[in-house]
Every structure is written in C-alpha cells, then in structure tokens.
Amino acid sequence: MISEADEEFMLKNELREISGLSYFNDHSLLCVNDEKGTIYKFSLKKKEITKKYKFDRSGDYEGVEVVGDQVFVLRSDGNVFAVDHMRDEDILSVKNNTQLNAGNNTEGLGYDSKSNSLLIACKGNPGIDEKFEGKRAIYKYSLDSNILSDFPAFLVDQERIREILDFNGYTNFAITLLESINPSEGDVTFQPSGVAMHPITNNLYVIGSVGKLLIVLSPEGEMLAVVKLRRSMFRQPEGICFTPDGTMFISNEGKGSVATICRFNYNQ
C-alpha cells in the first residue's frame, strides 16, 4: 500500500474534475479535466494553473500526454487529439479516429518511446473484434503510422488480481452480482483510469479508480505488483505520470472534496 505522499498539491475548482496528467518540464505538469476541451499547465513551484490552452469544444477528455513538441489528448470515445503550436497563440488541433469507441471507454493515455506509440487503456469493453472476457486491455497507437494495433499490447487479468489480493467468497460473489446488475460496468475488480511507462525500469503502471489499485506490468506484460491505494488519499485516482528521474505523480478528482495531485519520490 502507498502510505504517504512526499508532497500533495490542492487544486482549485477549475481542476476539480481532473482526469489526465502528463510531465511537461521540470517545473510543470499538463492536466485535462473530463468536461472542457482545455489543457491546463500546472506549476509545481507556484502550485497553481499558470496557462490554459483551448484545443476543442467541451467533451469527456480523459488523458493527456506530451511527446516532443506535441501534446496528445484522449477522449473517452477513442478519439485522439494531436495539439501543436502550444507556445503560440494559434493552437492547431487535429482529431484522429481510432477503432476504439465509447463502449471501450478509453480513459488512460501513456507513451512508449521504444515503439513511438501512445498507450490507450480501456476502462470498458477490452475488445474491438474479439472478446477478452475477464481482461482489461491496453492498445498501442503508432505515431509513425497513425494506426491502432489490432490486438491489445497488454492484457490485465482480473482473476489474477483477485488471486493476488486473496478475495474471499463473499467479495467474489459481490463482484459477480454487481456485474449482473449493471453489465455495462462489467467486472469492477479493476478498471483502468490512467497509464504511464516508468522512464527507468520501462515497467507499465496502470492506475484504477474503480478497484482503487495500482497495477505494475513488465514490458512483456507480466504482472509484477498489485498495490492497494488508501481511499483517504486516493478518493478518485484518474491520472498518473513520471518525471525523467522516476518521480511519480498521481491526480485525484475531487469527488465531493478538493482535487489533488500527489508526488512520490523514486525509491528503487
């Protein structure tokens, strides 16, 4: 369990619905909320929003990722927005369609530098043409070809998570009951809301507000760790990112209170 943050930033109401997080530079992070087509620059020194970049109309935006001079924003229906010229007044935004849709409920956006691909995590239906029952899926979207992988790059096994956490019979029954009552939600053991690749280990970190878990996968997809998140600190964890030195940031929606960004220093 992650017990204490090295620093906690309290966010103003404008980022109460913070849903995505990305490293921008040594002093700033970029954020999006799930209501407005705006990218927010958050200063770690001033502890406040210092700039806003409007790139599109209002919508359910769930992830943001900086790749070189471009910024990419993920919408929950699988569309990816490529945003350029953020240092100028005339921002250019291009919408890229993927094979994913609202049923996949795309919520997490990361970047794999080795394949020059965006990583898109599905909170909902894990499949496109195939069914992957009992799994959560993460796809790669190549920035070289602008094509989404036909098959998930990573599959998270829900049953394996339950085995690791040693769920009892009652808990397993409750999960099955909830799934039958609300099939659209599916298995509530774990539903990804954020994804980021560690810059030093190249392991993949997948955070889930539903389930309150942090899953760590090897580059080959092996499940290395399942970490419980303390509810008092992580009311609704939605975003995750790393600095080049391995410092981790996790953002939490307000959910009836103040939204936060927590910083965790890298410790081997």
PDB file of N, CA and C in Angstrom, residues 19 84 88 103 154 192 224:
ATOM      1  N   SER A  19      -8.698  14.685 -14.894  1.00  0.00           N
ATOM      2  CA  SER A  19      -8.813  13.308 -15.368  1.00  0.00           C
ATOM      3  C   SER A  19      -7.563  12.794 -16.059  1.00  0.00           C
ATOM      4  N   ASP A  84      -0.748  21.042 -31.564  1.00  0.00           N
ATOM      5  CA  ASP A  84       0.525  21.678 -31.913  1.00  0.00           C
ATOM      6  C   ASP A  84       0.475  23.174 -31.625  1.00  0.00           C
ATOM      7  N   ASP A  88       2.504  29.116 -29.219  1.00  0.00           N
ATOM      8  CA  ASP A  88       1.993  30.257 -29.981  1.00  0.00           C
ATOM      9  C   ASP A  88       0.546  30.522 -29.590  1.00  0.00           C
ATOM     10  N   GLY A 103     -17.942   2.450 -26.153  1.00  0.00           N
ATOM     11  CA  GLY A 103     -18.100   1.194 -25.419  1.00  0.00           C
ATOM     12  C   GLY A 103     -16.805   0.710 -24.801  1.00  0.00           C
ATOM     13  N   PHE A 154      -1.191  -5.008 -24.072  1.00  0.00           N
ATOM     14  CA  PHE A 154      -1.185  -5.542 -22.713  1.00  0.00           C
ATOM     15  C   PHE A 154      -2.605  -5.963 -22.346  1.00  0.00           C
ATOM     16  N   PRO A 192      -9.065   0.416 -15.486  1.00  0.00           N
ATOM     17  CA  PRO A 192      -8.003   1.421 -15.664  1.00  0.00           C
ATOM     18  C   PRO A 192      -8.528   2.828 -15.894  1.00  0.00           C
ATOM     19  N   LEU A 224       3.676  -7.669 -12.159  1.00  0.00           N
ATOM     20  CA  LEU A 224       4.739  -7.628 -11.166  1.00  0.00           C
ATOM     21  C   LEU A 224       4.239  -7.235  -9.783  1.00  0.00           C
TER      22      LEU A 224
END
